[in-house]
Short mmCIF file of C-alpha atoms in Angstrom, two decimals:
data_model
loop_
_atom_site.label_atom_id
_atom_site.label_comp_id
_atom_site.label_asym_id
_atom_site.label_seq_id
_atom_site.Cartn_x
_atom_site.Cartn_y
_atom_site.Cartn_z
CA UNK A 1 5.90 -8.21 -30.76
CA UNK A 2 3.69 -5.59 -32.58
CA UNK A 3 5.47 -3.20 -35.04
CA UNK A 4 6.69 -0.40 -33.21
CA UNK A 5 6.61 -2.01 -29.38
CA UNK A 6 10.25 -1.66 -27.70
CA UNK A 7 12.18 -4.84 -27.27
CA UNK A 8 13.47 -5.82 -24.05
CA UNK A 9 16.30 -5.39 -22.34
CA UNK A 10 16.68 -9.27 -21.46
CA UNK A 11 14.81 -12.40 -21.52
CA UNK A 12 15.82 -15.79 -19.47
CA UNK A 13 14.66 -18.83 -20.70
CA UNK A 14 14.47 -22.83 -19.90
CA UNK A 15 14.61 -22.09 -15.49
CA UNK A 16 12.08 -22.85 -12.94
CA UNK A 17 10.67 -20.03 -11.59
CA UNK A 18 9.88 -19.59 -7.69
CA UNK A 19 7.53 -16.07 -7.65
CA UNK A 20 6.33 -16.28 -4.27
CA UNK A 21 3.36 -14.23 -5.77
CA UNK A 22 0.42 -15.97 -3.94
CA UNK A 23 0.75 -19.64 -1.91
CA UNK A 24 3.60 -21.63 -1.69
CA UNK A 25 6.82 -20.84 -3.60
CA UNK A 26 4.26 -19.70 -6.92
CA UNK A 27 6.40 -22.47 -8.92
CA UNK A 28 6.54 -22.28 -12.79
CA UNK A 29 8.37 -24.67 -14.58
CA UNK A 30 9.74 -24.31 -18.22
CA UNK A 31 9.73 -20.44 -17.44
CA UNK A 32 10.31 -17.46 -18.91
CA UNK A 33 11.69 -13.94 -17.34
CA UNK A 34 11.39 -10.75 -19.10
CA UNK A 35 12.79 -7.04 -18.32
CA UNK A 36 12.52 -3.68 -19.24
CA UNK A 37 13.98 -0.54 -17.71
CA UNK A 38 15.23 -2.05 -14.84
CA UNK A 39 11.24 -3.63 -14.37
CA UNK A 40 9.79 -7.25 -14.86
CA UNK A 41 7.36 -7.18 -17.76
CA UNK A 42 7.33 -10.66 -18.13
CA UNK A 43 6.91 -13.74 -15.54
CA UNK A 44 4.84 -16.69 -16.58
CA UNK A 45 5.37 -19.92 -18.71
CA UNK A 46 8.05 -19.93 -21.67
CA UNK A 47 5.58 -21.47 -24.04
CA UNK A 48 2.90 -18.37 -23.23
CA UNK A 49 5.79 -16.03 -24.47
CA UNK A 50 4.05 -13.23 -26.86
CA UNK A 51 6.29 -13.86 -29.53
CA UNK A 52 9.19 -15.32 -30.68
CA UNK A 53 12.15 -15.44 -28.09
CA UNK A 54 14.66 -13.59 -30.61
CA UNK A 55 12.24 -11.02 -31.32
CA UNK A 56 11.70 -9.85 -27.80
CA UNK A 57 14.97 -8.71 -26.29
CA UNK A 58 18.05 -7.31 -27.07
CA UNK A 59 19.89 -10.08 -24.79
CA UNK A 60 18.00 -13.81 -24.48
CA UNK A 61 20.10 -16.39 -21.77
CA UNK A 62 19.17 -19.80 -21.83
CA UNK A 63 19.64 -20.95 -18.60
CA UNK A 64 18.75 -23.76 -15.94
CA UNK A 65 17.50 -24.00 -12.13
CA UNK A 66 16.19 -21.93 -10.79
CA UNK A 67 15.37 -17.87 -10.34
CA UNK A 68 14.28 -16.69 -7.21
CA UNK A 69 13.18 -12.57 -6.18
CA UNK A 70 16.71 -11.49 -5.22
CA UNK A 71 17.17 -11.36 -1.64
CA UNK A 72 16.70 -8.67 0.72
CA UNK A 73 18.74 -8.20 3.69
CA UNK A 74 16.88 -5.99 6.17
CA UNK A 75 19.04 -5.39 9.31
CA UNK A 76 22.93 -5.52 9.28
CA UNK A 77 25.60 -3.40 11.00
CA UNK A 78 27.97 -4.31 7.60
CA UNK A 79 30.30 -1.02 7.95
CA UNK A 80 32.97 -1.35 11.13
CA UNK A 81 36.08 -1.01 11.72
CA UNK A 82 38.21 -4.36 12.99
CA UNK A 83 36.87 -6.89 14.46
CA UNK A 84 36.04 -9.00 17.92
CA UNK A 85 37.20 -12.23 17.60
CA UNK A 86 39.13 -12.34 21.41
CA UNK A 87 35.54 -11.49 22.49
CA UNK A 88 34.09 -14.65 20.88
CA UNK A 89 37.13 -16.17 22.24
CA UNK A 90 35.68 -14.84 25.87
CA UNK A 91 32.14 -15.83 25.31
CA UNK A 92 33.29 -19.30 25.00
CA UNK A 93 35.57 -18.76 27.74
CA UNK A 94 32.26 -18.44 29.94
CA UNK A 95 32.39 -14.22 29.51
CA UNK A 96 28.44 -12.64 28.90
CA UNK A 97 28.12 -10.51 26.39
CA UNK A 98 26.68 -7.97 29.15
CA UNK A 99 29.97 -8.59 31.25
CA UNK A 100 32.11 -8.08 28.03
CA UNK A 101 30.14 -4.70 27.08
CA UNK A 102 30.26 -3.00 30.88
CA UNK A 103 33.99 -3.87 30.97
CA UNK A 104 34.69 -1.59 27.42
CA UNK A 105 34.06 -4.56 25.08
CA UNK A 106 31.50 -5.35 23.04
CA UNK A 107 30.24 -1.91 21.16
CA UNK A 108 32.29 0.08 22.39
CA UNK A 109 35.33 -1.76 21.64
CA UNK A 110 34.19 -1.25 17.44
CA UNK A 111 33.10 2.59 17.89
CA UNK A 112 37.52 2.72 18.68
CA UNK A 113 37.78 1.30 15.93
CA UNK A 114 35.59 3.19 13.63
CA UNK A 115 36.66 6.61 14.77
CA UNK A 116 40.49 5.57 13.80
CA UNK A 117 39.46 4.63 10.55
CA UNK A 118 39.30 7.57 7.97
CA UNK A 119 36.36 7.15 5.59
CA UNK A 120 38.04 5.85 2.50
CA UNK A 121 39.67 3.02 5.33
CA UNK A 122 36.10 2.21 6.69
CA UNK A 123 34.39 1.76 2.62
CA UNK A 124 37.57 -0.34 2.16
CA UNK A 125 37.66 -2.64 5.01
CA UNK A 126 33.27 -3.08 5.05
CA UNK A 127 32.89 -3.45 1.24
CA UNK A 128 34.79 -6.93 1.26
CA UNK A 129 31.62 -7.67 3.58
CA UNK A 130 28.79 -6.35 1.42
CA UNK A 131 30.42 -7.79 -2.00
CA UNK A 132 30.12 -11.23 0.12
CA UNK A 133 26.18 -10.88 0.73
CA UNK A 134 26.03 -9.88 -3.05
CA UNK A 135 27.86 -12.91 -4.25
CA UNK A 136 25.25 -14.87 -2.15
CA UNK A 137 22.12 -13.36 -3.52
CA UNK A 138 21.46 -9.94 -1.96
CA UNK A 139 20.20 -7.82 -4.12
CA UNK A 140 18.99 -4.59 -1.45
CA UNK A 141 20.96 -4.51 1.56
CA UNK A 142 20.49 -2.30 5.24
CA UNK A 143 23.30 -0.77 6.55
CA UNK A 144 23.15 0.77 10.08
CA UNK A 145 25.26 3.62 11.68
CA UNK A 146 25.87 3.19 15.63
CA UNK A 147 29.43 2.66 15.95
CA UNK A 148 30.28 6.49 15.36
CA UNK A 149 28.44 7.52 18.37
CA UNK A 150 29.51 11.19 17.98
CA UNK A 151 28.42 13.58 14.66
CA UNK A 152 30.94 12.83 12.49
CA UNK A 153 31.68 9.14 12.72
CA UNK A 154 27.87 8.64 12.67
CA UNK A 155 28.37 10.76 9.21
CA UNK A 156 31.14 9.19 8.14
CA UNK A 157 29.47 5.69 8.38
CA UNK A 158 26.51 6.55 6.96
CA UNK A 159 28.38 7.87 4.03
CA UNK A 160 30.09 5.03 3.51
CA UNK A 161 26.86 3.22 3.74
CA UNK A 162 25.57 5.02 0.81
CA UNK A 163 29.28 4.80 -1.41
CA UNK A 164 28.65 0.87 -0.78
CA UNK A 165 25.57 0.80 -2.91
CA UNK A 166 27.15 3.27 -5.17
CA UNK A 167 30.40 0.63 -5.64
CA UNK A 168 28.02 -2.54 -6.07
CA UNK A 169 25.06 -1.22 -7.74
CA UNK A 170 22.49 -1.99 -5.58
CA UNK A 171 19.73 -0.35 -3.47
CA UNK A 172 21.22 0.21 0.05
CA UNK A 173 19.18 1.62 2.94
CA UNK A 174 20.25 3.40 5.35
CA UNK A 175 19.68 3.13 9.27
CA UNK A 176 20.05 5.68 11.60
CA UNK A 177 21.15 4.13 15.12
CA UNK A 178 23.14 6.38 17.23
CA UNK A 179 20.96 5.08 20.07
CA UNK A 180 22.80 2.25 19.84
CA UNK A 181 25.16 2.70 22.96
CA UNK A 182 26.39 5.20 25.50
CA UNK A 183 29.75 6.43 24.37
CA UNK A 184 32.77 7.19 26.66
CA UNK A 185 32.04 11.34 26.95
CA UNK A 186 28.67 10.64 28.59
CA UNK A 187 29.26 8.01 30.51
CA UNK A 188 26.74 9.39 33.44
CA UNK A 189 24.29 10.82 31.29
CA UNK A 190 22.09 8.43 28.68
CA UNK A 191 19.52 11.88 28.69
CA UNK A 192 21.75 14.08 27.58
CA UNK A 193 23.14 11.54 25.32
CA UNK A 194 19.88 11.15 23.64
CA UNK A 195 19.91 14.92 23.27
CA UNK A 196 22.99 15.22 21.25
CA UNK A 197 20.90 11.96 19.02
CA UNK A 198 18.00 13.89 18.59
CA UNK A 199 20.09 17.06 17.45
CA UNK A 200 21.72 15.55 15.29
CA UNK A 201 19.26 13.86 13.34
CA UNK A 202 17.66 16.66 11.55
CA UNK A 203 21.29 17.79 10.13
CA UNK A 204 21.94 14.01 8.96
CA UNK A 205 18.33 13.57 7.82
CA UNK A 206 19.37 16.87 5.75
CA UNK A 207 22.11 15.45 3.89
CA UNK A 208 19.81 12.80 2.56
CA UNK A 209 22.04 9.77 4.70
CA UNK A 210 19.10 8.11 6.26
CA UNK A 211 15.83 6.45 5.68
CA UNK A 212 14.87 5.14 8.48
CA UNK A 213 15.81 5.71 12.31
CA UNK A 214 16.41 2.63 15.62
CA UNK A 215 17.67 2.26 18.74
CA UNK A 216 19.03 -0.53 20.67
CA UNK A 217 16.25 -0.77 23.89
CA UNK A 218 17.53 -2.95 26.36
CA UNK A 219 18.97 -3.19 29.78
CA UNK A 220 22.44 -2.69 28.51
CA UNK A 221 21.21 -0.09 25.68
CA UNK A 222 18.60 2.45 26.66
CA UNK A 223 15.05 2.47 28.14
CA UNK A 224 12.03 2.51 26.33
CA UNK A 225 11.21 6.30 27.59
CA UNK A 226 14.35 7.30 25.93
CA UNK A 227 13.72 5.51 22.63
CA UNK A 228 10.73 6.72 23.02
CA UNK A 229 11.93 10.24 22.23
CA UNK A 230 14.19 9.17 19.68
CA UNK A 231 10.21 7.70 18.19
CA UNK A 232 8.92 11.13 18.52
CA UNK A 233 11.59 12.74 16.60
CA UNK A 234 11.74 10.52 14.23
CA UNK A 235 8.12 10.73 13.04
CA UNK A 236 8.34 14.89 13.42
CA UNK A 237 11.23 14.09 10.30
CA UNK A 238 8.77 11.93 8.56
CA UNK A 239 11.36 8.49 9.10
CA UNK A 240 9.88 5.36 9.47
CA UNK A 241 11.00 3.72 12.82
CA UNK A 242 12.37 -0.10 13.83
CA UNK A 243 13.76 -1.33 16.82
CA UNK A 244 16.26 -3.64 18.42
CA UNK A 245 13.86 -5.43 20.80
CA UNK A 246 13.32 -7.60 23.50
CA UNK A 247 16.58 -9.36 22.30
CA UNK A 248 17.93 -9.96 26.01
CA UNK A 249 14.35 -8.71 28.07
CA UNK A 250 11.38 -8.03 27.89
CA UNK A 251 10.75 -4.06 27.90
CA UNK A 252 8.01 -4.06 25.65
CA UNK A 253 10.19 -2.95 23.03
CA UNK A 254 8.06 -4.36 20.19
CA UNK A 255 4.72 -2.62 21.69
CA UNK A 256 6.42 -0.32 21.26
CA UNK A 257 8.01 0.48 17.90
CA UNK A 258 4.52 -0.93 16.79
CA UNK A 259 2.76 2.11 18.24
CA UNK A 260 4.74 4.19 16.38
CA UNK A 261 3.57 2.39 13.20
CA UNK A 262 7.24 0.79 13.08
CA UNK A 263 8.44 -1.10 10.33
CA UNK A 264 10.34 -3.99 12.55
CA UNK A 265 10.73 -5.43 15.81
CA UNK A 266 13.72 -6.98 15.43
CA UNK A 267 15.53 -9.93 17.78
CA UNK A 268 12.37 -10.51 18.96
CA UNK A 269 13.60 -13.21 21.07
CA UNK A 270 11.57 -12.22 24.78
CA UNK A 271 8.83 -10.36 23.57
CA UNK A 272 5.35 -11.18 25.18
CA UNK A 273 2.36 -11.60 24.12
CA UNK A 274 0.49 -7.97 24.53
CA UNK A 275 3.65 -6.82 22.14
CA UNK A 276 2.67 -9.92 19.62
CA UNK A 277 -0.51 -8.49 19.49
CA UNK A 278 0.50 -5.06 19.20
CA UNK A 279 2.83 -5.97 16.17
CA UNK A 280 -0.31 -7.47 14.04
CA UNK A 281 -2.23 -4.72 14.45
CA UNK A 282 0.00 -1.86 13.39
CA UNK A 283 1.54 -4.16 10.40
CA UNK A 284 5.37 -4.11 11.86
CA UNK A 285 7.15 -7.44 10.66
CA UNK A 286 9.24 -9.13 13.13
CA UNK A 287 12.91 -9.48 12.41
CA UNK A 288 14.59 -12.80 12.97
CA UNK A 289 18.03 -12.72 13.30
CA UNK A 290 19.19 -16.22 13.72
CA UNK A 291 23.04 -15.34 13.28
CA UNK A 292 23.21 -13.37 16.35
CA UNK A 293 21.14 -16.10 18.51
CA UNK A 294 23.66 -18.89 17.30
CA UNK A 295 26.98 -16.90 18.17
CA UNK A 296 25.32 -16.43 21.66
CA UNK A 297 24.23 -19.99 22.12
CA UNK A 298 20.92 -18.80 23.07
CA UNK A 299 17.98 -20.72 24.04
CA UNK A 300 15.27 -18.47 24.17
CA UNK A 301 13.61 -18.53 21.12
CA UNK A 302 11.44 -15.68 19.75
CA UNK A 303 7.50 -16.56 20.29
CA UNK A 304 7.15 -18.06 16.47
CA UNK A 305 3.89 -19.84 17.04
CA UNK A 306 2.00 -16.44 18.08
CA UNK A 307 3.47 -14.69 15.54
CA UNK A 308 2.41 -17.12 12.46
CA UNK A 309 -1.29 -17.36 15.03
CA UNK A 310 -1.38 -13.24 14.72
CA UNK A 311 -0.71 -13.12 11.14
CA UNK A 312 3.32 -11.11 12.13
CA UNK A 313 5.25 -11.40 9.00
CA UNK A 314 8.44 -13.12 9.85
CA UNK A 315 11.85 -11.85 8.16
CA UNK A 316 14.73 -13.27 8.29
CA UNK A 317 18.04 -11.32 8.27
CA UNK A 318 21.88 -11.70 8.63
CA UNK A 319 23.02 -8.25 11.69
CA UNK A 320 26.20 -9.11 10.22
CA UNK A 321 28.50 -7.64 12.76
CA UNK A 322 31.82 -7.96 14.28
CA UNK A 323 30.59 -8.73 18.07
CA UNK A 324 27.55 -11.16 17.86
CA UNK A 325 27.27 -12.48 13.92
CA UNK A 326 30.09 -11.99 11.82
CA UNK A 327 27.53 -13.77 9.29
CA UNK A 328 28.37 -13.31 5.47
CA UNK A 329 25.44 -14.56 3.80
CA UNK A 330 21.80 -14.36 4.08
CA UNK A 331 21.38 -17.56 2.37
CA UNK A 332 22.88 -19.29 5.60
CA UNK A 333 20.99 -17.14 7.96
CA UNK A 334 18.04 -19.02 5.72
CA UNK A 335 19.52 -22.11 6.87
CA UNK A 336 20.32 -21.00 10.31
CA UNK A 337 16.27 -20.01 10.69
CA UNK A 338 15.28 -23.25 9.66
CA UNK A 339 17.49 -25.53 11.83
CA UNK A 340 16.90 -23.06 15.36
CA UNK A 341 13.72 -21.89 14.67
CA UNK A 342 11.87 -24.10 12.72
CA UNK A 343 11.04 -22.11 9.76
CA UNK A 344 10.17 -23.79 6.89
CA UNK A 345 12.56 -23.21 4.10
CA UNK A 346 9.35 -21.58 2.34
CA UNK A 347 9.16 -19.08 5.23
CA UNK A 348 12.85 -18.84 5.48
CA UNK A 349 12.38 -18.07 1.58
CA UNK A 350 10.15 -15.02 2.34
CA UNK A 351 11.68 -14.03 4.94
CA UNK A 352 14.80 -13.13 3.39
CA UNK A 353 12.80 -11.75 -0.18
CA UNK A 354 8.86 -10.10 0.73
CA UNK A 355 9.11 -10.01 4.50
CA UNK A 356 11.95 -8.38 4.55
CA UNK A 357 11.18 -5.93 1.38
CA UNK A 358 8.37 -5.30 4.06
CA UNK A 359 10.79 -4.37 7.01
CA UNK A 360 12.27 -1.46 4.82
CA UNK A 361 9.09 0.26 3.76
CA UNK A 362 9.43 -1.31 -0.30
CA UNK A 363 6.33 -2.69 -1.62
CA UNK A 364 8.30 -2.95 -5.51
CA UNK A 365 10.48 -6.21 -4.42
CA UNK A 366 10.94 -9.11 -3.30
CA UNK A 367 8.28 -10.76 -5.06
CA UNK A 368 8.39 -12.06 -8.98
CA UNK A 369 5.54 -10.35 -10.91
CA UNK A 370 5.05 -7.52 -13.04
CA UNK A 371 5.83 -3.99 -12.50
CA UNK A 372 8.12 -5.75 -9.93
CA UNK A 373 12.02 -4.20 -9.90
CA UNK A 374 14.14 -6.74 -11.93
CA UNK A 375 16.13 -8.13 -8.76
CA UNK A 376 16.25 -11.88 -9.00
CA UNK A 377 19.17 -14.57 -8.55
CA UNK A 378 19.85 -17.65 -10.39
CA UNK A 379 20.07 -20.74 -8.24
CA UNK A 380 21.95 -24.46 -9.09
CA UNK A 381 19.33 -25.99 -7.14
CA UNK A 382 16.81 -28.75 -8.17
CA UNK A 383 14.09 -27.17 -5.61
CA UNK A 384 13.85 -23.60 -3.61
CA UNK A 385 13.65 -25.77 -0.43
CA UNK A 386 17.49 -26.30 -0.83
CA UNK A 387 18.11 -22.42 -0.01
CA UNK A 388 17.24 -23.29 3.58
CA UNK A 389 18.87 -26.96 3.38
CA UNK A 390 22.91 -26.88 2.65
CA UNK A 391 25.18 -25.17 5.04
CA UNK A 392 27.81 -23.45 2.54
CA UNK A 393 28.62 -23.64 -0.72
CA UNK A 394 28.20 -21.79 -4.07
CA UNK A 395 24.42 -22.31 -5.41
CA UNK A 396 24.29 -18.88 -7.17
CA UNK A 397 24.96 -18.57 -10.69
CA UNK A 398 23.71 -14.70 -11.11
CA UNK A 399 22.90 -11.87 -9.18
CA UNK A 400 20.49 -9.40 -11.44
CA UNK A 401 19.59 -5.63 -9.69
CA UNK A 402 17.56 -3.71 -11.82
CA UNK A 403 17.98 -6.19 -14.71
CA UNK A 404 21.53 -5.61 -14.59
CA UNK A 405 24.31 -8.35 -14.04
CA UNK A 406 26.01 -7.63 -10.36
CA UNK A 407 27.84 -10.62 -9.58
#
């Protein structure tokens, strides 16, 4: 380095790199990582470094395996009260989930929950949760309200939400869903329901708790005229929009979200063709969420060939939740993509790093290059393609946000 040029904060040494910057995993052996202010300002070959390794940053790790973007995961429902293992219980009993959720199951049975808990009882029983993801390689994590269902519970989960990323030092976004069911006091009335939604988002919006807005469209959620609304006020906020769609029918829920420019379809699972379509042309990634179709033992699977045809990015995330994936790592979700939907581990790769950096709105992850935030993990792994390969374990070695150690 020139007289006068700062050092940097941290330099890795002797790994593999996988960039995903271009085709194929962007592989560089004998590699080289360099940070600055939280920023990559180095990515390339360790024998290309400028100048001497002790001469460039204040810490240098020689390390081995391999460093990946750090992994971002785009939909979960991580802060809830309790949990729903009788209902699993049920489902394997022969119970539907719609049967569980009309007889006060399913949702409902968590928004109990959550409006028991005080706040400092919901941060401590969900942060066990997000530390998990963490530990296995999630470096930017979503976090979705919709088991408050009232004002304050939808507050109090949202600030919790944002305490989480406070506590682990990551990015968390936040997801506004309190179309996500129809809670006991309107019971008869999904309209006016939507009403008290739509009033309350400007106040929430207000307190800075949430960057994005979704519903749950379905047969056992709400119709698409009614998320439609929730759409429209949305936008008149400037949030970005996604959707729970076409996980159980087909109500053009990904059509859609993608007319409203949406980020995500997510599920995904029974939408057509028209909505395929739809998605590629207004850029909205489609959310995979193998977790949920495993608990369910479903068989429909989500239309992957007209998606990769169409040019749909394909993410991959965990909905870690108590009633349908009580999944604790994205990593296995990864694995879970591969063996149900036949993602390459590749594709499961980007789907859990730029596809789903995508599905929240950030262009400044998920990729290795620089100018890129410094989120990466360190792997024990002789290729990426054993991210999407082993069912369990411990492969990570470090978790870096921002160039800083997390876990």
């Amino acid at each position: 380095m020139s007289a006068g040029t700062p050092r940097w904060d941290g330099l890795i040494t002797g790994i593999s790199l996988a960039t995903l910057d271009g085709a194929g995993y962007g592989e560089i052996p004998d590699a080289a990582l360099g940070w600055q202010n939280g920023r990559i300002v180095y990515v390339g070959p360790r024998a290309d470094l400028p100048a001497p390794e002790d001469t460039l940053a204040d810490q240098v790790i020689e390390a081995s395996g391999w460093i990946t973007p750090g992994l971002v995961d785009c939909h979960t429902h991580v802060v809830f009260a309790g949990d729903r293992a009788r209902e699993f219980e049920m489902r394997l009993q022969g119970e539907s989930y719609e049967a569980i959720a009309r007889a006060g199951g399913g949702i409902l049975s968590t928004v109990r929950a959550v409006r028991a808990a005080s706040e400092d009882e919901l941060l401590a029983q969900s942060l066990p949760r997000a530390k998990a993801l963490v530990a296995d390689g999630v470096t930017t994590l979503e976090i979705k309200s919709g088991y408050g269902l009232d004002l304050a519970n939808e507050r109090k989960m949202l600030r919790v939400a944002r305490r989480i990323g406070e506590v682990l030092g990551i990015e968390v976004r936040t997801t506004y869903l309190a179309a996500h069911a129809l809670p006991p006091e309107f019971s008869d009335d999904a309209d006016g329901y939507i009403d008290a939604v739509l009033e309350w988002l400007p106040m929430l919006h207000g307190e800075g708790l949430i960057d994005a807005v979704d519903a749950f469209c379905e047969g056992i959620g709400f119709t698409p005229a009614q998320t439609r609304r929730v759409f429209e006020a949305a936008h008149t906020h400037g949030l970005p929009v996604k959707l729970h769609a076409d996980q159980l029918s087909d109500l053009g829920g990904a059509g859609l979200v993608a007319e409203f420019d949406g980020l995500s379809a997510d599920h995904v699972e029974y939408t057509s063709a028209e909505s395929v379509q739809a998605m590629a042309g207004h850029g909205t990634v489609a959310v995979l969420l193998p977790g949920a179709f495993h608990v369910l033992r479903e068989t429909k699977l989500p239309p992957l060939d007209a998606f990769r045809e169409h040019g749909v990015p394909m993410a991959v995330a965990t909905d870690c939740n108590p009633g349908t994936a009580p999944l604790l790592s994205l990593r296995q979700a990864m694995q879970l993509a591969c063996t149900h939907f036949r993602l390459t581990p590749e594709e499961a790769l980007r789907g859990a790093t730029v596809h789903a950096a995508r599905a929240l709105g950030l262009d400044d992850r998920g990729v290795l290059k620089v100018g890129a935030r410094a989120d990466f993990v360190l792997w024990d792994i002789g290729h990426p393609a054993e991210l999407g390969y082993w069912l369990g374990g411990r492969l990570c070695l470090g978790v870096f946000a921002g160039g800083r150690l997390i876990a």
